[in-house]
Coordinates of N, CA and C in Angstrom, one line a residue:
M92 N -91.0 -117.5 -112.0 CA -91.1 -118.8 -112.5 C -91.2 -118.8 -114.0
K93 N -92.0 -117.8 -114.5 CA -92.2 -117.7 -116.0 C -90.9 -117.4 -116.7
A94 N -90.0 -116.6 -116.1 CA -88.7 -116.3 -116.7 C -87.9 -117.6 -116.8
F95 N -88.0 -118.4 -115.7 CA -87.2 -119.6 -115.7 C -87.7 -120.6 -116.8
K96 N -89.0 -120.7 -117.0 CA -89.5 -121.6 -118.1 C -89.0 -121.1 -119.5
I97 N -89.1 -119.8 -119.7 CA -88.6 -119.2 -120.9 C -87.1 -119.5 -121.1
Y98 N -86.3 -119.3 -120.1 CA -84.9 -119.6 -120.2 C -84.7 -121.1 -120.6
W99 N -85.4 -122.0 -120.0 CA -85.2 -123.4 -120.4 C -85.7 -123.7 -121.8
F100 N -86.8 -123.0 -122.2 CA -87.3 -123.2 -123.5 C -86.2 -122.8 -124.5
F101 N -85.6 -121.6 -124.3 CA -84.6 -121.2 -125.3 C -83.3 -122.0 -125.2
T102 N -83.0 -122.5 -124.0 CA -81.8 -123.3 -123.9 C -82.0 -124.6 -124.7
L103 N -83.2 -125.2 -124.5 CA -83.5 -126.4 -125.3 C -83.5 -126.2 -126.8
L104 N -84.1 -125.0 -127.2 CA -84.1 -124.7 -128.6 C -82.7 -124.5 -129.2
L105 N -81.8 -123.9 -128.4 CA -80.4 -123.8 -128.8 C -79.7 -125.2 -128.9
L106 N -80.0 -126.0 -128.0 CA -79.4 -127.4 -128.0 C -79.9 -128.1 -129.3
L107 N -81.2 -128.0 -129.5 CA -81.7 -128.7 -130.7 C -81.2 -128.1 -132.0
A108 N -81.0 -126.9 -132.1 CA -80.5 -126.2 -133.3 C -79.0 -126.6 -133.5
G109 N -78.3 -126.8 -132.4 CA -76.9 -127.2 -132.5 C -76.7 -128.6 -133.0
C110 N -77.7 -129.4 -133.0 CA -77.5 -130.8 -133.5 C -77.9 -130.8 -135.0
N111 N -76.9 -130.8 -135.9 CA -77.2 -130.8 -137.3 C -76.6 -131.9 -138.0
Q112 N -76.9 -132.0 -139.3 CA -76.3 -133.0 -140.1 C -74.8 -133.0 -140.2
E113 N -74.2 -131.9 -140.0 CA -72.7 -131.8 -140.1 C -72.1 -132.7 -139.0
D114 N -72.8 -132.8 -137.8 CA -72.3 -133.7 -136.8 C -72.4 -135.1 -137.3
D115 N -73.4 -135.5 -138.0 CA -73.6 -136.8 -138.5 C -72.4 -137.1 -139.5
V116 N -72.0 -136.2 -140.3 CA -70.9 -136.4 -141.3 C -69.7 -136.9 -140.5
H117 N -69.4 -136.1 -139.4 CA -68.2 -136.5 -138.6 C -68.4 -137.9 -138.0
E118 N -69.5 -138.1 -137.4 CA -69.8 -139.4 -136.7 C -69.7 -140.6 -137.7
I119 N -70.2 -140.4 -138.9 CA -70.3 -141.5 -139.9 C -68.9 -141.7 -140.5
F120 N -68.3 -140.6 -141.0 CA -67.1 -140.8 -141.9 C -65.8 -140.5 -141.2
S121 N -65.8 -139.8 -140.2 CA -64.5 -139.4 -139.6 C -64.1 -140.1 -138.3
S122 N -64.8 -141.2 -138.1 CA -64.5 -141.9 -136.8 C -63.2 -142.7 -136.9
G123 N -62.7 -142.9 -138.1 CA -61.5 -143.7 -138.3 C -61.7 -145.2 -138.3
Q124 N -63.0 -145.6 -138.2 CA -63.3 -147.1 -138.1 C -63.2 -147.7 -139.5
T125 N -63.0 -149.0 -139.5 CA -63.0 -149.7 -140.8 C -64.4 -150.2 -141.1
W126 N -64.9 -149.9 -142.3 CA -66.2 -150.3 -142.7 C -66.0 -151.5 -143.7
H127 N -66.9 -152.5 -143.5 CA -66.9 -153.7 -144.3 C -68.1 -153.8 -145.2
W128 N -67.9 -154.0 -146.5 CA -69.0 -154.2 -147.4 C -69.9 -155.3 -147.0
S129 N -71.2 -155.1 -146.8 CA -72.1 -156.1 -146.4 C -73.1 -156.5 -147.5
G130 N -73.3 -155.7 -148.6 CA -74.2 -156.0 -149.6 C -74.5 -154.8 -150.5
S131 N -75.2 -155.1 -151.6 CA -75.6 -154.0 -152.6 C -77.0 -154.2 -152.9
Y132 N -77.8 -153.1 -153.1 CA -79.2 -153.2 -153.2 C -79.8 -152.2 -154.2
S133 N -80.9 -152.6 -154.7 CA -81.7 -151.6 -155.5 C -82.9 -151.2 -154.7
T134 N -83.4 -150.0 -155.0 CA -84.5 -149.5 -154.2 C -85.3 -148.5 -155.1
S135 N -86.5 -148.4 -154.8 CA -87.3 -147.4 -155.5 C -87.5 -146.1 -154.7
D136 N -87.1 -146.2 -153.4 CA -87.3 -145.1 -152.5 C -86.1 -145.0 -151.6
W137 N -85.2 -144.1 -151.8 CA -83.9 -144.2 -151.1 C -84.0 -143.9 -149.6
K138 N -85.1 -143.4 -149.1 CA -85.3 -143.2 -147.7 C -86.1 -144.3 -147.0
D139 N -86.6 -145.3 -147.7 CA -87.4 -146.3 -147.2 C -86.5 -147.6 -147.0
D140 N -86.0 -147.8 -145.8 CA -85.1 -148.9 -145.5 C -85.8 -150.3 -145.7
N141 N -87.1 -150.4 -145.8 CA -87.7 -151.6 -146.0 C -88.1 -151.9 -147.4
N142 N -87.7 -151.1 -148.3 CA -88.0 -151.2 -149.7 C -86.7 -151.4 -150.6
F143 N -86.2 -152.6 -150.6 CA -84.9 -152.9 -151.3 C -84.9 -154.3 -151.8
N144 N -84.0 -154.6 -152.8 CA -83.8 -155.9 -153.3 C -82.3 -156.1 -153.4
S145 N -81.7 -157.2 -153.0 CA -80.3 -157.5 -153.1 C -80.0 -157.6 -154.6
T146 N -78.8 -157.0 -155.0 CA -78.4 -157.2 -156.4 C -77.2 -158.2 -156.4
L147 N -76.9 -158.8 -155.3 CA -75.8 -159.8 -155.3 C -76.5 -161.2 -155.0
T148 N -75.8 -162.2 -155.5 CA -76.3 -163.6 -155.3 C -75.9 -164.0 -153.8
R149 N -76.5 -165.1 -153.4 CA -76.1 -165.6 -152.0 C -74.6 -166.0 -152.0
D150 N -74.1 -166.5 -153.1 CA -72.7 -166.9 -153.2 C -71.8 -165.7 -153.1
E151 N -72.2 -164.6 -153.8 CA -71.4 -163.4 -153.7 C -71.4 -162.8 -152.3
L152 N -72.6 -162.8 -151.7 CA -72.7 -162.3 -150.3 C -71.8 -163.1 -149.3
A153 N -71.8 -164.4 -149.5 CA -71.0 -165.3 -148.7 C -69.5 -165.0 -148.9
R154 N -69.1 -164.8 -150.1 CA -67.7 -164.5 -150.4 C -67.3 -163.1 -149.7
I155 N -68.2 -162.2 -149.8 CA -67.9 -160.8 -149.2 C -67.8 -160.9 -147.7
N156 N -68.7 -161.6 -147.1 CA -68.8 -161.7 -145.6 C -68.0 -162.7 -144.9
D157 N -67.4 -163.7 -145.7 CA -66.6 -164.7 -145.1 C -65.3 -164.2 -144.6
D158 N -64.7 -163.2 -145.3 CA -63.4 -162.7 -144.9 C -63.5 -161.2 -144.7
Q159 N -63.5 -160.8 -143.4 CA -63.6 -159.4 -143.0 C -62.3 -158.6 -143.3
D160 N -61.3 -159.3 -143.8 CA -60.1 -158.5 -144.1 C -60.1 -158.1 -145.6
K161 N -61.2 -158.4 -146.3 CA -61.3 -158.0 -147.7 C -62.6 -157.1 -147.8
Y162 N -62.7 -156.3 -148.8 CA -63.8 -155.4 -149.1 C -64.1 -154.4 -147.9
N163 N -63.0 -153.7 -147.6 CA -63.1 -152.7 -146.5 C -62.8 -151.3 -147.0
I164 N -63.2 -150.3 -146.3 CA -63.0 -148.9 -146.6 C -62.8 -148.1 -145.2
I165 N -61.9 -147.2 -145.2 CA -61.7 -146.3 -144.1 C -61.7 -144.9 -144.5
F166 N -62.6 -144.1 -144.0 CA -62.7 -142.7 -144.3 C -62.0 -142.0 -143.2
K167 N -61.0 -141.1 -143.5 CA -60.2 -140.4 -142.5 C -60.7 -139.0 -142.4
E168 N -60.4 -138.5 -141.2 CA -60.9 -137.1 -140.9 C -60.3 -136.0 -141.8
D169 N -59.1 -136.3 -142.3 CA -58.4 -135.3 -143.2 C -58.9 -135.4 -144.6
G170 N -60.0 -136.2 -144.9 CA -60.6 -136.2 -146.2 C -60.0 -137.2 -147.1
T171 N -59.1 -138.1 -146.6 CA -58.5 -139.1 -147.4 C -59.3 -140.4 -147.1
V172 N -59.1 -141.4 -148.0 CA -59.8 -142.7 -147.9 C -58.8 -143.8 -148.3
E173 N -59.0 -144.9 -147.7 CA -58.2 -146.1 -148.2 C -59.0 -147.3 -148.0
G174 N -58.7 -148.3 -148.8 CA -59.5 -149.6 -148.7 C -58.9 -150.7 -149.5
N175 N -59.6 -151.8 -149.5 CA -59.1 -152.9 -150.3 C -60.3 -153.8 -150.7
G176 N -60.1 -154.5 -151.8 CA -61.0 -155.5 -152.2 C -60.3 -156.9 -152.0
S177 N -60.5 -157.8 -152.8 CA -59.9 -159.1 -152.7 C -58.5 -159.1 -153.3
S178 N -58.3 -158.5 -154.5 CA -57.0 -158.5 -155.1 C -56.6 -157.1 -155.5
F179 N -57.1 -156.0 -154.9 CA -56.6 -154.7 -155.1 C -56.8 -153.8 -153.9
T180 N -56.1 -152.7 -153.9 CA -56.2 -151.7 -152.9 C -56.5 -150.4 -153.5
F181 N -56.9 -149.4 -152.7 CA -57.1 -148.1 -153.3 C -56.9 -147.0 -152.2
T182 N -56.6 -145.8 -152.6 CA -56.5 -144.6 -151.8 C -57.3 -143.5 -152.5
G183 N -57.5 -142.4 -151.9 CA -58.2 -141.4 -152.6 C -58.7 -140.3 -151.6
T184 N -59.7 -139.5 -152.0 CA -60.2 -138.4 -151.2 C -61.7 -138.6 -151.2
W185 N -62.3 -138.0 -150.2 CA -63.8 -138.0 -150.0 C -64.3 -136.7 -149.4
S186 N -65.5 -136.4 -149.6 CA -66.2 -135.3 -148.9 C -67.7 -135.6 -148.9
A187 N -68.3 -135.1 -147.9 CA -69.8 -135.3 -147.7 C -70.4 -134.0 -147.2
N188 N -71.6 -133.7 -147.6 CA -72.4 -132.5 -147.2 C -73.5 -133.0 -146.4
G189 N -73.5 -132.6 -145.1 CA -74.6 -133.1 -144.2 C -75.9 -132.4 -144.5
N190 N -75.9 -131.3 -145.2 CA -77.2 -130.6 -145.5 C -78.1 -131.3 -146.5
D191 N -77.5 -131.8 -147.6 CA -78.2 -132.5 -148.6 C -77.8 -133.9 -148.8
Q192 N -77.0 -134.4 -147.9 CA -76.5 -135.8 -147.9 C -75.8 -136.2 -149.2
S193 N -75.2 -135.2 -149.9 CA -74.4 -135.4 -151.1 C -73.0 -136.0 -150.7
F194 N -72.4 -136.7 -151.6 CA -71.2 -137.4 -151.3 C -70.3 -137.4 -152.5
S195 N -69.0 -137.2 -152.3 CA -68.1 -137.2 -153.5 C -66.9 -138.0 -153.1
I196 N -66.4 -138.8 -154.0 CA -65.2 -139.7 -153.7 C -64.4 -139.8 -155.0
Q197 N -63.1 -139.7 -154.9 CA -62.1 -139.9 -156.0 C -61.2 -141.0 -155.6
L198 N -61.1 -142.1 -156.3 CA -60.3 -143.2 -155.9 C -59.1 -143.5 -156.9
K199 N -58.0 -143.9 -156.4 CA -56.8 -144.3 -157.2 C -56.6 -145.8 -156.8
P200 N -57.0 -146.7 -157.7 CA -56.8 -148.1 -157.5 C -55.4 -148.6 -157.8
N201 N -55.0 -149.7 -157.1 CA -53.7 -150.4 -157.3 C -54.0 -151.8 -157.4
G202 N -53.9 -152.4 -158.5 CA -54.2 -153.9 -158.7 C -55.3 -154.1 -159.7
N203 N -55.5 -155.3 -160.0 CA -56.6 -155.7 -161.0 C -57.9 -155.8 -160.3
R204 N -58.9 -155.4 -161.1 CA -60.3 -155.4 -160.6 C -61.2 -156.2 -161.6
S205 N -61.7 -157.3 -161.1 CA -62.7 -158.0 -161.9 C -63.7 -158.7 -160.9
G206 N -64.8 -159.1 -161.4 CA -65.8 -159.8 -160.6 C -66.3 -158.9 -159.4
L207 N -66.2 -159.4 -158.2 CA -66.7 -158.7 -157.1 C -65.8 -157.4 -156.8
D208 N -64.5 -157.5 -157.1 CA -63.6 -156.4 -156.9 C -64.1 -155.2 -157.8
K209 N -64.5 -155.5 -159.0 CA -65.0 -154.5 -159.9 C -66.3 -153.9 -159.4
T210 N -67.2 -154.7 -159.0 CA -68.5 -154.3 -158.4 C -68.2 -153.4 -157.2
F211 N -67.4 -153.8 -156.3 CA -67.0 -153.0 -155.1 C -66.5 -151.6 -155.5
Y212 N -65.5 -151.6 -156.4 CA -64.9 -150.4 -156.8 C -65.8 -149.5 -157.5
D213 N -66.6 -150.0 -158.5 CA -67.5 -149.2 -159.3 C -68.6 -148.6 -158.4
E214 N -69.2 -149.4 -157.5 CA -70.2 -148.8 -156.6 C -69.8 -147.7 -155.7
I215 N -68.6 -147.9 -155.2 CA -68.0 -146.8 -154.3 C -67.7 -145.6 -155.2
S216 N -67.1 -145.8 -156.4 CA -66.7 -144.7 -157.3 C -68.0 -143.9 -157.8
N217 N -69.1 -144.6 -157.9 CA -70.3 -144.0 -158.4 C -71.2 -143.3 -157.4
A218 N -70.8 -143.4 -156.1 CA -71.6 -142.9 -155.0 C -71.7 -141.4 -155.1
K219 N -72.9 -140.9 -154.9 CA -73.2 -139.4 -155.0 C -74.0 -138.9 -153.8
F220 N -74.5 -139.9 -153.0 CA -75.3 -139.5 -151.8 C -75.1 -140.6 -150.8
Y221 N -75.3 -140.2 -149.5 CA -75.1 -141.2 -148.4 C -76.3 -141.1 -147.4
R222 N -76.5 -142.1 -146.7 CA -77.3 -142.2 -145.5 C -76.5 -143.1 -144.5
G223 N -76.7 -142.8 -143.2 CA -76.0 -143.7 -142.3 C -76.0 -143.1 -140.9
S224 N -75.1 -143.9 -140.1 CA -74.9 -143.6 -138.7 C -73.6 -144.2 -138.3
S225 N -73.3 -144.2 -137.1 CA -72.0 -144.8 -136.6 C -72.0 -146.4 -136.8
R226 N -73.2 -146.9 -137.1 CA -73.4 -148.4 -137.3 C -73.6 -148.9 -138.7
L227 N -73.9 -147.9 -139.6 CA -74.3 -148.3 -140.9 C -74.0 -147.2 -141.9
I228 N -73.5 -147.5 -143.1 CA -73.4 -146.5 -144.2 C -74.0 -147.1 -145.4
K229 N -74.8 -146.3 -146.1 CA -75.3 -146.6 -147.4 C -74.8 -145.5 -148.4
L230 N -74.1 -145.9 -149.4 CA -73.7 -145.0 -150.5 C -74.5 -145.2 -151.7
F231 N -75.2 -144.2 -152.1 CA -76.2 -144.2 -153.2 C -75.6 -143.7 -154.5
N232 N -76.1 -144.2 -155.6 CA -75.7 -143.7 -156.9 C -76.5 -142.3 -157.2
L233 N -76.2 -141.7 -158.3 CA -76.8 -140.4 -158.6 C -78.3 -140.5 -158.7
D234 N -78.9 -141.5 -159.2 CA -80.4 -141.7 -159.2 C -81.0 -142.1 -157.9
K235 N -80.2 -142.4 -156.9 CA -80.7 -142.8 -155.6 C -81.5 -144.1 -155.7
N236 N -81.2 -145.0 -156.7 CA -82.0 -146.2 -156.8 C -81.1 -147.4 -156.6
H237 N -79.9 -147.2 -156.2 CA -78.9 -148.3 -155.9 C -77.9 -147.9 -154.9
Y238 N -77.6 -148.8 -153.9 CA -76.6 -148.4 -152.9 C -75.8 -149.6 -152.5
I239 N -74.6 -149.3 -152.1 CA -73.7 -150.3 -151.5 C -73.7 -150.0 -150.0
Q240 N -73.8 -151.0 -149.2 CA -74.0 -150.9 -147.7 C -72.7 -151.4 -147.0
F241 N -72.4 -150.7 -145.9 CA -71.3 -151.1 -145.0 C -71.7 -151.1 -143.6
Y242 N -71.1 -152.1 -142.9 CA -71.2 -152.2 -141.4 C -69.7 -152.0 -140.9
P243 N -69.6 -151.7 -139.6 CA -68.2 -151.7 -139.0 C -67.6 -153.1 -139.1
K244 N -66.4 -153.1 -139.4 CA -65.7 -154.4 -139.5 C -65.8 -155.2 -138.2
G245 N -66.2 -156.4 -138.3 CA -66.4 -157.3 -137.1 C -67.8 -157.4 -136.7
F246 N -68.7 -156.5 -137.3 CA -70.1 -156.6 -137.0 C -70.7 -157.8 -137.7
N247 N -71.5 -158.6 -137.0 CA -72.1 -159.8 -137.7 C -73.5 -159.4 -138.0
N248 N -73.7 -159.3 -139.4 CA -75.1 -158.9 -139.8 C -75.9 -160.0 -140.2

């Protein structure tokens, strides 16, 4: 009986060790789903989800969320990315490191960017860290005090 318990202990340990952040990178970014911009926030603690302030006005949030065909991004498994704002599109490449939650993205825009389009593009371009799941992505700037947030397209937040 003792050998059986030891076997299950080591089996459980191996299973837990097999679940790492690299799996989360695939779940978050490589699912092929379309992510829709839901807002932008400042924070003093990047890991405290209850400690944030919106950096967009109610009018800006309404414009972003009224049309789910605008302000979208798709991360592809091959490391490419594509998306669109209101009056521009972009393609590029991305990478993420599940160990330190670092993030890198290079975008090539097509079209004019001003107003919310410029904010959308700049915040994605400046992202250096991420947090998220299959239901939510937060891309943080280098100082981890500002993030742009995405939900799956069609999700009512």
